[in-house]
XYZ file of C-alpha atoms in Angstrom:
431
model
C 0.000 0.000 0.000
C 2.796 2.439 0.902
C 4.693 1.574 -2.298
C 1.566 2.258 -4.340
C 1.081 5.645 -2.636
C 4.726 6.602 -3.290
C 4.459 5.406 -6.883
C 1.296 7.400 -7.610
C 2.182 10.292 -5.233
C -1.497 10.293 -4.269
C -3.513 9.100 -1.303
C -7.261 8.745 -1.311
C -8.959 11.393 0.917
C -10.959 8.699 2.752
C -7.761 6.811 3.527
C -6.016 10.029 4.592
C -8.840 10.737 7.020
C -8.130 7.392 8.737
C -4.531 8.413 9.539
C -3.659 10.270 12.710
C -1.308 13.246 12.807
C 1.897 11.215 13.327
C 1.053 8.896 10.436
C 0.318 11.884 8.186
C 3.654 13.523 9.008
C 5.663 10.332 8.438
C 3.828 9.744 5.157
C 4.537 13.333 4.115
C 8.210 12.849 4.931
C 8.430 9.694 2.819
C 6.563 11.310 -0.094
C 8.936 14.269 0.116
C 11.911 11.908 -0.028
C 10.418 10.286 -3.134
C 9.886 13.722 -4.705
C 13.531 14.636 -4.102
C 14.701 11.347 -5.572
C 12.626 11.863 -8.710
C 13.772 15.466 -8.988
C 17.427 14.434 -8.820
C 16.796 11.820 -11.511
C 15.161 14.424 -13.760
C 17.965 16.910 -13.151
C 20.596 14.324 -14.000
C 18.719 13.296 -17.138
C 18.267 16.937 -18.180
C 21.955 17.618 -17.582
C 22.961 14.690 -19.769
C 20.514 15.728 -22.500
C 21.803 19.307 -22.379
C 25.380 18.098 -22.676
C 24.381 15.970 -25.660
C 22.623 18.925 -27.290
C 25.677 21.140 -26.789
C 27.885 18.516 -28.348
C 25.508 18.204 -31.316
C 25.251 22.008 -31.643
C 29.044 22.358 -31.714
C 29.224 19.825 -34.512
C 26.562 21.664 -36.492
C 28.239 25.031 -35.977
C 31.510 23.715 -37.279
C 29.777 22.518 -40.464
C 27.319 25.349 -41.194
C 26.073 28.826 -40.315
C 25.922 30.064 -36.767
C 24.922 33.132 -34.752
C 27.529 35.371 -33.150
C 26.514 37.746 -30.370
C 27.602 41.389 -30.351
C 30.178 41.918 -27.627
C 31.167 45.031 -25.709
C 34.565 46.475 -24.864
C 34.856 44.116 -21.896
C 34.498 41.098 -24.172
C 31.115 40.120 -22.712
C 27.815 39.946 -24.606
C 26.523 43.504 -25.129
C 23.288 44.125 -23.186
C 21.055 47.201 -23.181
C 18.763 47.811 -20.191
C 15.974 50.283 -20.837
C 16.229 53.292 -18.578
C 19.931 52.821 -17.775
C 21.503 53.673 -21.147
C 22.680 57.265 -21.943
C 19.738 59.431 -23.037
C 17.112 57.211 -21.396
C 14.829 58.844 -18.867
C 15.080 57.401 -15.373
C 12.099 55.577 -13.956
C 11.407 58.311 -11.397
C 11.138 60.941 -14.123
C 8.851 58.802 -16.240
C 6.665 58.189 -13.191
C 6.527 61.911 -12.395
C 5.549 62.766 -15.974
C 2.811 60.127 -16.026
C 1.358 61.414 -12.750
C 1.486 65.028 -13.953
C -0.206 64.112 -17.240
C -2.953 62.209 -15.445
C -3.549 65.196 -13.129
C -3.625 67.634 -16.078
C -6.111 65.524 -18.031
C -8.378 65.136 -15.016
C -8.287 68.872 -14.248
C -8.951 69.725 -17.908
C -11.939 67.395 -17.966
C -13.335 68.970 -14.800
C -12.702 72.496 -16.161
C -14.550 71.731 -19.408
C -17.533 70.447 -17.484
C -17.486 73.522 -15.205
C -17.223 75.862 -18.201
C -20.221 74.249 -19.901
C -22.264 74.881 -16.778
C -21.006 78.465 -16.474
C -21.670 79.246 -20.137
C -25.205 77.905 -19.878
C -25.822 80.118 -16.828
C -24.466 83.247 -18.590
C -26.445 82.612 -21.773
C -29.631 82.027 -19.838
C -29.038 85.121 -17.687
C -28.529 87.625 -20.505
C -31.104 86.077 -22.840
C -33.697 86.530 -20.120
C -32.563 90.133 -19.460
C -32.773 91.017 -23.158
C -36.244 89.530 -23.450
C -37.470 91.485 -20.452
C -35.972 94.728 -21.692
C -37.427 94.254 -25.136
C -40.849 93.577 -23.700
C -40.629 96.687 -21.558
C -39.640 98.905 -24.480
C -42.358 97.512 -26.691
C -44.921 98.086 -23.982
C -43.804 101.706 -23.436
C -43.157 102.753 -27.026
C -45.966 100.919 -28.781
C -48.397 103.720 -28.116
C -46.051 106.414 -29.421
C -46.525 107.687 -32.995
C -44.891 105.938 -35.853
C -42.153 108.549 -36.208
C -40.866 107.795 -32.680
C -40.472 104.058 -33.366
C -37.100 104.593 -35.074
C -35.758 106.232 -31.930
C -37.090 103.320 -29.912
C -35.357 100.921 -32.283
C -32.039 102.798 -31.923
C -32.384 102.769 -28.147
C -33.132 99.052 -28.226
C -30.031 98.375 -30.339
C -27.921 100.469 -27.999
C -29.166 98.534 -25.014
C -28.536 95.247 -26.836
C -24.968 96.314 -27.638
C -24.408 97.186 -24.018
C -25.817 93.844 -22.880
C -23.635 91.956 -25.364
C -20.592 93.850 -24.140
C -21.441 92.989 -20.561
C -22.031 89.347 -21.613
C -18.601 89.198 -23.266
C -16.944 90.716 -20.201
C -18.764 88.195 -18.032
C -17.611 85.360 -20.322
C -13.969 86.505 -20.182
C -14.156 86.832 -16.425
C -15.712 83.346 -16.149
C -13.059 81.831 -18.449
C -10.301 83.373 -16.328
C -11.849 81.984 -13.157
C -12.204 78.523 -14.735
C -8.585 78.584 -15.933
C -7.331 79.518 -12.453
C -9.479 76.798 -10.878
C -8.148 74.306 -13.426
C -4.539 75.120 -12.502
C -5.274 74.897 -8.788
C -7.175 71.610 -9.252
C -4.356 70.153 -11.340
C -1.874 70.897 -8.546
C -4.219 69.411 -5.919
C -4.736 66.238 -7.958
C -0.992 65.901 -8.572
C -0.197 66.180 -4.859
C -3.032 63.770 -3.988
C -1.875 61.155 -6.517
C 1.734 61.562 -5.408
C 0.833 61.098 -1.729
C -1.351 58.095 -2.547
C 1.481 56.500 -4.509
C 4.023 57.100 -1.726
C 1.617 55.880 0.965
C 0.757 52.797 -1.060
C 4.416 51.975 -1.657
C 5.752 52.692 1.830
C 2.791 51.844 4.041
C 0.292 49.370 2.656
C 2.786 47.330 0.638
C 5.246 47.199 3.513
C 2.599 46.144 6.029
C 1.108 43.559 3.701
C 4.552 42.216 2.799
C 5.608 42.017 6.450
C 2.391 40.195 7.368
C 2.801 37.707 4.495
C 6.451 37.204 5.414
C 5.543 36.591 9.052
C 2.867 34.025 8.145
C 5.184 32.347 5.652
C 8.008 32.072 8.195
C 5.627 30.666 10.825
C 4.304 28.070 8.379
C 7.857 27.140 7.294
C 8.944 26.715 10.911
C 5.901 24.539 11.665
C 6.509 22.328 8.601
C 10.223 22.105 9.427
C 9.441 21.090 13.014
C 6.982 18.402 11.899
C 9.397 17.100 9.266
C 12.231 16.879 11.826
C 9.962 15.043 14.228
C 8.905 12.661 11.473
C 12.540 11.974 10.481
C 13.533 11.393 14.106
C 10.608 8.996 14.596
C 11.462 7.126 11.399
C 15.130 6.706 12.382
C 14.302 5.812 15.993
C 11.991 3.017 14.964
C 14.471 1.642 12.433
C 17.426 1.633 14.847
C 15.348 0.240 17.689
C 14.071 -2.601 15.539
C 17.593 -3.520 14.454
C 18.783 -3.521 18.064
C 15.940 -5.746 19.205
C 16.325 -8.133 16.268
C 12.604 -8.740 16.112
C 11.808 -7.571 12.572
C 10.946 -10.049 9.831
C 12.078 -8.921 6.430
C 10.371 -11.260 4.005
C 7.512 -13.659 3.975
C 9.734 -16.757 3.907
C 10.026 -16.244 7.678
C 6.483 -17.378 8.083
C 5.607 -19.129 4.842
C 6.475 -22.427 6.565
C 3.874 -21.721 9.207
C 0.978 -21.730 6.708
C -1.587 -24.305 7.601
C -1.009 -27.525 5.690
C -4.723 -28.090 5.370
C -7.290 -25.327 5.000
C -8.903 -25.060 8.423
C -12.297 -24.458 9.943
C -12.684 -22.482 13.156
C -15.403 -23.351 15.582
C -16.222 -20.592 18.020
C -16.266 -21.690 21.644
C -18.641 -19.366 23.461
C -17.946 -20.897 26.896
C -14.327 -19.727 27.104
C -12.925 -16.205 27.045
C -11.607 -16.556 23.494
C -12.639 -19.230 21.032
C -10.412 -22.177 20.248
C -9.729 -23.735 16.874
C -11.251 -27.189 17.422
C -11.073 -29.151 14.214
C -9.864 -28.719 10.644
C -12.026 -26.795 8.286
C -11.863 -27.000 4.514
C -12.535 -23.940 2.403
C -14.250 -24.889 -0.819
C -13.794 -22.048 -3.311
C -15.360 -22.455 -6.688
C -13.443 -19.545 -8.201
C -9.788 -18.612 -8.050
C -9.329 -15.675 -5.671
C -8.008 -12.499 -7.270
C -7.741 -9.555 -4.914
C -9.139 -6.180 -6.155
C -7.048 -3.039 -5.831
C -9.194 -1.816 -2.916
C -11.922 -3.326 -0.723
C -15.346 -2.257 -1.942
C -17.743 -4.423 0.103
C -17.916 -6.482 3.288
C -18.241 -9.680 1.288
C -14.982 -8.981 -0.524
C -13.242 -8.188 2.781
C -14.503 -11.419 4.347
C -13.269 -13.455 1.388
C -9.892 -11.692 1.470
C -9.565 -12.561 5.154
C -10.448 -16.207 4.555
C -8.230 -16.573 1.485
C -5.138 -14.671 2.660
C -5.224 -13.929 6.370
C -6.382 -17.164 7.994
C -3.521 -19.111 6.330
C -1.160 -16.504 7.827
C -2.801 -16.943 11.257
C -3.933 -13.353 11.521
C -5.829 -12.765 14.771
C -4.560 -15.922 16.497
C -2.543 -16.101 19.668
C 1.030 -17.208 19.174
C 1.501 -20.976 18.799
C -2.184 -21.724 19.549
C -5.412 -21.970 17.637
C -7.135 -19.557 20.009
C -8.415 -16.182 18.736
C -6.511 -13.330 20.385
C -8.449 -11.280 22.882
C -7.571 -8.004 21.106
C -8.884 -9.181 17.712
C -12.192 -7.823 16.379
C -14.075 -8.093 13.114
C -15.281 -5.470 10.645
C -16.400 -2.757 13.030
C -16.365 1.011 12.546
C -14.177 3.577 14.267
C -17.160 4.753 16.315
C -17.890 1.211 17.524
C -14.229 0.760 18.468
C -14.260 3.993 20.472
C -17.429 2.902 22.267
C -15.693 -0.344 23.284
C -12.683 1.601 24.592
C -14.689 4.435 26.177
C -14.538 3.276 29.792
C -11.143 1.585 29.554
C -7.849 2.757 31.012
C -5.030 4.342 29.056
C -3.070 1.773 27.029
C -6.080 -0.438 26.233
C -6.242 -1.384 22.563
C -7.999 -3.519 19.966
C -7.348 -4.516 16.352
C -10.210 -4.402 13.850
C -10.437 -5.326 10.167
C -10.255 -2.167 8.055
C -12.839 -1.255 5.431
C -10.469 1.233 3.736
C -7.352 -0.824 2.958
C -6.270 -4.452 2.787
C -5.268 -4.546 6.412
C -6.326 -3.560 9.902
C -6.827 -0.591 12.194
C -5.344 -0.528 15.689
C -7.550 1.578 17.994
C -5.789 2.855 21.126
C -7.168 4.464 24.298
C -5.105 7.401 25.478
C -5.722 9.711 28.396
C -7.370 12.491 26.406
C -9.165 10.423 23.768
C -8.425 7.826 21.110
C -5.867 7.149 18.395
C -6.205 4.959 15.326
C -3.273 3.473 13.379
C -3.652 1.717 10.021
C -1.811 -1.593 9.616
C -0.904 -2.470 6.021
C -1.296 -6.172 5.195
C -1.381 -5.925 1.409
C 2.129 -7.417 1.057
C 3.800 -10.373 2.696
C 4.372 -8.562 5.992
C 2.541 -6.354 8.527
C 3.528 -2.753 9.280
C 1.962 0.519 10.377
C 1.118 2.737 7.414
C 3.348 5.801 7.570
C 4.505 5.449 11.203
C 6.593 2.364 11.827
C 9.157 1.289 9.180
C 9.464 -2.153 10.801
C 8.056 -5.157 8.977
C 6.635 -7.998 11.010
C 6.041 -11.555 9.862
C 2.660 -11.867 11.583
C 0.043 -9.578 13.075
C 0.777 -11.065 16.489
C 4.465 -10.161 16.100
C 3.500 -6.532 15.502
C 1.290 -6.442 18.588
C 3.870 -8.127 20.835
C 6.609 -5.826 19.564
C 4.692 -2.717 20.619
C 3.873 -4.109 24.018
C 7.509 -3.271 24.820
C 8.321 -0.554 22.258
C 6.319 2.653 21.886
C 4.583 3.307 18.560
C 5.533 7.009 18.296
C 7.985 9.049 20.327
C 5.578 11.987 20.551
C 2.666 9.927 21.902
C 4.558 7.185 23.757
C 1.857 4.596 23.002
C 2.439 1.177 24.600
C -0.047 -1.674 24.111
C -0.829 -2.577 27.704
C -4.295 -4.139 27.933
C -6.313 -5.857 25.168
C -9.982 -4.940 24.769
C -12.093 -8.066 24.367
C -15.564 -8.836 23.033
C -18.823 -7.521 24.471
C -21.183 -9.282 22.070
C -22.310 -12.856 21.675
C -21.608 -14.099 19.076
C -18.368 -12.104 18.689
C -18.146 -9.403 16.007
C -15.520 -11.470 14.128
C -17.892 -14.450 13.649
C -18.521 -13.767 9.906
C -14.765 -14.003 9.246
C -14.561 -17.586 10.461
C -17.888 -19.008 9.373
């Protein structure tokens, strides 16, 4: 199972949810090691390919056309960087000009809008005055004889000329006021944009960058701490197993212990744990071929009968009695209910529904822990936590009765948790 995860560099989310924090960190450490190994392989391959391409390119250049780079006085390839060559404007000057142009355009736009409003007010004002004056003159002079109408007309034209003159003066005065306001507004906008740019560069960016840097450093330190702890746990388990000499490397250590005849287990309800009474013969009409993952209880039961009973999984050492800590296909919640009122160090082993293997449920002082046991190969080992490989499931349990599972948790298997049902929950496995 672990080899498949490292090969695919992927773990199913449901399977990941079954792992506790220590198992996740160890698994992350091993996947990171695999990533580094693959990266080094790719780098070495790329380096060799690049060397081969250079060699081929040199051969082609010697036989045909080639490109020659322009070089400077120092003999190096000539490079031009925009803004640094003679005659180029510096970045600060370009930025200043852009800001000034933006301020000028904005002020001009505002001035044009203000002038349109002012012009409409002036036109409306004097048009209304002229209409009133004309109406007044007509009303006063209409009754005068016909010879006096010419004088009235001349007076009207005079008044109109005066009004037009005043309108023009008013327009010039308004244009001058608008122009002055435009200049003042352009300066205000320039200073506002300049301050906003400086504040954005020196305040917001700095604060945001410092906050991101702080969070990044904290996350890096946390990952580094977890990785160090995972490496230390991995090395501790490996060295401890070598010192104890209790690790089985390959299946030939226990292949000789396979049952010569396929056996039948009869459950003895009178005793604490049932005893294998008489041989049982499995009659399988089809050849067993294990799927990649368990997908139903029936498939799990057949896997257990076909592969695990011949390897004496769940039995006490050197007897045909079912171990007290062994349970059937029960859920995590059911396991925690069995361990609820137990003391710290109490444990049970249940058949997993997620992988070809088991789950070890452990009662600790503040709650529960669950460790996956991989049995998909020819050995038993914790998935992601313990690098040791054990020949039988009983060997794994006995080993961790004396050796802790993780250095951070200090889990020792002290007291097995037995059955509370009759018939036992593992009955379907042995029927």
